Short mmCIF file of C-alpha atoms in Angstrom, two decimals:
data_model
loop_
_atom_site.label_atom_id
_atom_site.label_comp_id
_atom_site.label_asym_id
_atom_site.label_seq_id
_atom_site.Cartn_x
_atom_site.Cartn_y
_atom_site.Cartn_z
CA MET M 1050 -29.36 -1.74 -2.86
CA GLY M 1051 -27.03 -3.57 -5.23
CA HIS M 1052 -23.88 -2.15 -6.74
CA THR M 1053 -24.03 -3.89 -10.11
CA SER M 1054 -21.57 -1.39 -11.57
CA ASN M 1055 -18.86 -3.03 -9.43
CA LEU M 1056 -17.17 -6.34 -10.22
CA ILE M 1057 -14.86 -8.61 -8.25
CA TYR M 1058 -12.77 -10.64 -10.68
CA GLN M 1059 -10.67 -13.69 -9.90
CA ALA M 1060 -8.72 -16.14 -12.04
CA LYS M 1061 -8.35 -19.74 -10.83
CA VAL M 1062 -6.63 -21.36 -13.77
CA GLY M 1063 -4.47 -24.48 -13.93
CA ASP M 1064 -3.63 -26.73 -11.00
CA THR M 1065 -4.76 -24.92 -7.85
CA PRO M 1066 -4.87 -26.14 -4.23
CA ASN M 1067 -8.21 -27.19 -2.79
CA PHE M 1068 -8.27 -24.30 -0.32
CA TYR M 1069 -8.72 -21.90 -3.25
CA ASP M 1070 -12.34 -23.08 -3.39
CA ASP M 1071 -12.90 -21.92 0.19
CA CYS M 1072 -11.30 -18.59 -0.65
CA THR M 1073 -13.40 -17.91 -3.75
CA ALA M 1074 -16.51 -18.99 -1.83
CA SER M 1075 -15.73 -16.35 0.80
CA VAL M 1076 -15.54 -13.74 -1.96
CA SER M 1077 -18.86 -14.94 -3.36
CA ARG M 1078 -20.51 -14.42 0.03
CA TYR M 1079 -18.98 -10.95 0.24
CA CYS M 1080 -20.39 -10.06 -3.18
CA ASP M 1081 -23.83 -11.36 -2.21
CA ARG M 1082 -23.77 -9.19 0.91
CA TYR M 1083 -22.96 -5.98 -0.97
CA GLY M 1084 -24.64 -6.70 -4.28
CA TYR M 1085 -21.48 -6.90 -6.39
CA ALA M 1086 -20.98 -8.98 -9.49
CA HIS M 1087 -18.47 -11.82 -9.03
CA HIS M 1088 -16.66 -13.77 -11.71
CA VAL M 1089 -14.18 -16.60 -11.26
CA GLN M 1090 -12.34 -17.43 -14.47
CA THR M 1091 -11.40 -21.12 -14.57
CA GLU M 1092 -10.21 -21.52 -18.16
CA PRO M 1093 -7.28 -19.69 -19.77
CA LYS M 1094 -8.16 -16.90 -22.18
CA LEU M 1095 -4.98 -14.88 -22.72
CA LYS M 1096 -2.52 -17.80 -22.66
CA ILE M 1097 0.45 -15.45 -22.37
CA SER M 1098 3.74 -17.27 -22.91
CA PRO M 1099 7.24 -15.75 -23.06
CA LEU M 1100 8.57 -14.99 -26.54
CA ALA M 1101 12.12 -15.74 -25.40
CA SER M 1102 11.72 -17.41 -22.04
CA GLN M 1103 14.35 -17.25 -19.34
CA ARG M 1104 11.96 -18.80 -16.85
CA SER M 1105 12.18 -22.28 -15.36
CA ALA M 1106 10.67 -25.33 -17.04
CA ASN M 1107 8.17 -25.52 -14.18
CA ALA M 1108 6.98 -21.96 -14.83
CA ASN M 1109 6.31 -22.89 -18.46
CA ARG M 1110 4.79 -26.30 -17.75
CA LEU M 1111 1.29 -25.34 -18.92
CA GLY M 1112 2.55 -23.65 -22.07
CA PHE M 1113 1.42 -20.28 -20.73
CA LEU M 1114 1.78 -18.19 -17.57
CA PRO M 1115 -1.45 -18.40 -15.51
CA ILE M 1116 -0.58 -15.33 -13.42
CA TYR M 1117 -1.42 -13.02 -16.33
CA GLU M 1118 -4.94 -14.41 -16.74
CA LYS M 1119 -6.43 -12.05 -14.18
CA GLU M 1120 -5.64 -9.13 -16.48
CA VAL M 1121 -8.65 -10.30 -18.51
CA ALA M 1122 -10.52 -8.02 -16.11
CA PHE M 1123 -8.97 -4.97 -17.79
CA GLY M 1124 -11.35 -5.58 -20.68
CA LYS M 1125 -14.50 -5.38 -18.54
CA PHE M 1126 -14.86 -1.62 -18.22
CA ASP M 1127 -17.51 -1.56 -20.92
CA GLN M 1128 -19.74 -3.22 -18.31
CA PHE M 1129 -18.44 -1.96 -14.94
CA ASP M 1130 -17.29 1.29 -13.33
CA LYS M 1131 -14.98 -0.25 -10.73
CA ILE M 1132 -13.27 -3.62 -10.64
CA LEU M 1133 -11.54 -5.36 -7.76
CA ILE M 1134 -9.08 -7.97 -8.98
CA LEU M 1135 -8.34 -10.51 -6.26
CA ASP M 1136 -5.93 -13.41 -6.28
CA ALA M 1137 -7.77 -16.68 -5.82
CA ASP M 1138 -5.92 -17.50 -2.59
CA ILE M 1139 -7.39 -14.53 -0.68
CA TYR M 1140 -9.96 -15.25 2.02
CA VAL M 1141 -12.42 -12.48 2.89
CA ARG M 1142 -13.93 -12.41 6.37
CA ASP M 1143 -17.70 -12.10 6.68
CA SER M 1144 -17.19 -8.88 8.67
CA ALA M 1145 -15.18 -7.13 5.94
CA PRO M 1146 -16.43 -3.60 5.11
CA ASP M 1147 -17.15 -2.22 1.64
CA ILE M 1148 -13.84 -1.98 -0.22
CA PHE M 1149 -15.32 -0.11 -3.18
CA ALA M 1150 -16.10 2.81 -0.86
CA GLN M 1151 -12.41 3.18 -0.03
CA SER M 1152 -11.14 4.88 -3.18
CA ASP M 1153 -12.02 6.96 -6.23
CA THR M 1154 -8.52 6.95 -7.68
CA ASP M 1155 -7.51 5.14 -10.85
CA PHE M 1156 -5.71 2.50 -8.81
CA ALA M 1157 -5.70 1.50 -5.15
CA GLY M 1158 -3.80 -1.23 -3.35
CA VAL M 1159 -1.74 -2.07 -0.29
CA VAL M 1160 1.95 -1.14 -0.29
CA GLU M 1161 3.81 -4.14 1.06
CA ARG M 1162 6.31 -2.28 3.23
CA GLU M 1163 3.41 -0.42 4.94
CA MET M 1164 2.09 -3.68 6.40
CA PRO M 1165 2.93 -4.60 10.04
CA LEU M 1166 5.35 -7.27 8.86
CA THR M 1167 7.52 -9.60 10.88
CA ALA M 1168 11.25 -8.85 11.00
CA ALA M 1169 11.93 -11.87 8.80
CA TYR M 1170 9.46 -10.69 6.17
CA PHE M 1171 10.84 -7.15 6.17
CA ASP M 1172 14.23 -8.67 5.40
CA LYS M 1173 12.63 -10.64 2.58
CA ILE M 1174 11.05 -7.60 0.92
CA ARG M 1175 14.27 -5.60 1.16
CA LYS M 1176 16.01 -8.28 -0.88
CA TYR M 1177 13.01 -8.64 -3.19
CA SER M 1178 12.98 -4.88 -3.79
CA GLU M 1179 16.62 -4.89 -4.84
CA GLY M 1180 16.12 -7.75 -7.29
CA GLN M 1181 12.87 -6.54 -8.82
CA TYR M 1182 13.00 -2.74 -8.79
CA ARG M 1183 16.53 -1.38 -8.46
CA ARG M 1184 17.18 -1.62 -12.21
CA LEU M 1185 13.93 0.19 -13.01
CA ASP M 1186 15.40 3.60 -12.28
CA ASP M 1187 13.19 5.62 -14.64
CA VAL M 1188 10.49 5.92 -11.97
CA ASP M 1189 10.59 6.92 -8.30
CA TRP M 1190 10.29 3.93 -5.96
CA ARG M 1191 10.69 6.17 -2.90
CA TRP M 1192 13.35 3.89 -1.50
CA ASN M 1193 13.74 3.71 2.26
CA ALA M 1194 15.24 1.32 4.80
CA ASN M 1195 12.51 -1.22 4.02
CA GLY M 1196 13.02 -1.25 0.27
CA ALA M 1197 10.93 0.02 -2.62
CA GLU M 1198 7.41 1.40 -2.53
CA PHE M 1199 5.53 -1.33 -4.39
CA PHE M 1200 1.96 -2.56 -4.21
CA ASN M 1201 1.14 -6.17 -3.50
CA MET M 1202 -0.94 -6.94 -6.58
CA GLY M 1203 -3.00 -9.68 -4.95
CA VAL M 1204 -5.58 -6.94 -4.30
CA MET M 1205 -6.08 -4.37 -7.06
CA LEU M 1206 -8.95 -1.89 -6.93
CA ILE M 1207 -9.19 -0.16 -10.28
CA ASP M 1208 -11.53 2.52 -11.58
CA LYS M 1209 -12.66 2.99 -15.17
CA GLY M 1210 -10.39 6.05 -15.25
CA ILE M 1211 -7.60 3.55 -15.82
CA VAL M 1212 -8.89 2.91 -19.34
CA LYS M 1213 -7.02 5.91 -20.73
CA TYR M 1214 -3.75 4.26 -19.72
CA LEU M 1215 -4.67 1.10 -21.64
CA ASN M 1216 -4.52 3.05 -24.91
CA GLY M 1217 -7.40 1.15 -26.48
CA GLU M 1218 -5.59 -2.17 -26.10
CA THR M 1219 -7.13 -5.53 -25.35
CA PRO M 1220 -5.78 -7.27 -22.23
CA GLU M 1221 -3.53 -9.43 -24.41
CA GLN M 1222 -2.21 -6.44 -26.34
CA PHE M 1223 -1.52 -4.69 -23.04
CA ILE M 1224 0.59 -7.56 -21.66
CA ARG M 1225 2.32 -7.89 -25.03
CA ARG M 1226 3.60 -4.30 -25.03
CA PRO M 1227 7.27 -4.30 -26.06
CA GLU M 1228 8.28 -2.58 -22.82
CA PHE M 1229 6.75 -5.45 -20.81
CA GLU M 1230 8.49 -8.23 -22.74
CA ARG M 1231 11.45 -8.35 -20.33
CA PHE M 1232 9.11 -9.06 -17.43
CA VAL M 1233 7.13 -11.73 -19.27
CA ASN M 1234 10.31 -13.40 -20.52
CA GLY M 1235 11.72 -13.42 -17.00
CA GLU M 1236 15.03 -11.70 -17.70
CA GLY M 1237 17.53 -11.67 -14.83
CA HIS M 1238 15.88 -11.41 -11.41
CA TRP M 1239 12.52 -11.14 -13.18
CA ARG M 1240 12.83 -14.89 -13.83
CA TRP M 1241 10.83 -15.31 -10.63
CA SER M 1242 8.50 -12.35 -11.13
CA THR M 1243 4.72 -12.54 -11.37
CA ASP M 1244 2.60 -9.79 -12.90
CA GLN M 1245 3.44 -7.70 -9.83
CA THR M 1246 6.66 -6.12 -11.11
CA LEU M 1247 5.17 -5.32 -14.51
CA LEU M 1248 2.07 -3.72 -13.00
CA ASN M 1249 3.93 -1.71 -10.37
CA TRP M 1250 6.26 -0.26 -12.99
CA TRP M 1251 3.30 0.56 -15.25
CA VAL M 1252 1.36 2.25 -12.43
CA LYS M 1253 4.39 4.42 -11.62
CA LYS M 1254 5.33 5.11 -15.23
CA SER M 1255 1.82 6.08 -16.33
CA GLY M 1256 1.31 8.74 -13.68
CA MET M 1257 -2.19 7.48 -12.85
CA THR M 1258 -3.77 8.50 -9.56
CA VAL M 1259 -3.22 6.02 -6.75
CA LYS M 1260 -4.27 5.42 -3.17
CA HIS M 1261 -2.52 3.38 -0.50
CA LEU M 1262 -5.16 1.20 1.14
CA ASP M 1263 -5.01 0.21 4.79
CA TRP M 1264 -2.94 -2.96 5.22
CA ARG M 1265 -5.97 -4.82 6.58
CA TRP M 1266 -7.28 -5.16 3.02
CA ASN M 1267 -4.36 -7.39 2.07
CA ALA M 1268 -2.70 -9.11 5.01
CA LEU M 1269 -0.01 -11.60 4.04
CA TYR M 1270 -0.57 -14.83 5.96
CA GLY M 1271 2.66 -15.71 7.73
CA GLY M 1272 4.15 -12.30 7.01
CA VAL M 1273 1.94 -9.95 9.02
CA ARG M 1274 2.15 -9.80 12.82
CA ASP M 1275 -1.50 -8.89 13.45
CA VAL M 1276 -3.26 -11.06 10.87
CA MET M 1277 -6.38 -11.48 13.03
CA GLN M 1278 -7.09 -7.76 12.53
CA ALA M 1279 -7.30 -8.18 8.76
CA TYR M 1280 -10.47 -8.01 6.70
#
């Protein structure tokens, strides 16, 4: 039985390495197995560029920031009940179970510090946490010895319940919110940020329901000790 109310959305825009094709093909096989819709966006639609950029020339080389293209998926809830947004560099094993059965919350993802990381990577995320999240003190990051509680946004499982936090906005209007401008512009340590900081702050600030997925749904290659156990 197919689950056509579920979509897996990926954006592969701009100059991408060849291995991305193998990764998106693995996702396509996964969707075929479970009956999910799959869409790989290959052309820019939002073309989000900083209004007052503090980013590097390389970050702005295309005239827009490709990382925000995957938020096009936020506009698909008129067609789908649940959407999994996956970065295009994620490979899904043929044995992976059904991720859509894992959560009924507004948002679900893997918290980076909850992964079985190497000592070197734990050190990295402690420093990353300080640079990205310490200044955002209007929400509770549940700081501990391993840094802030933030989701790795390479895997985002979102339910249509999230629509109420989009306030009727299009994906472009959402990213263009005045409170997000500092992230898009790349102010301070956010010069090197992707959409991850913006989205984590929004998830916390909104008060939406969340679930911490098992780390095996989003194992960082080179950062996780037990990567062969991942899905």
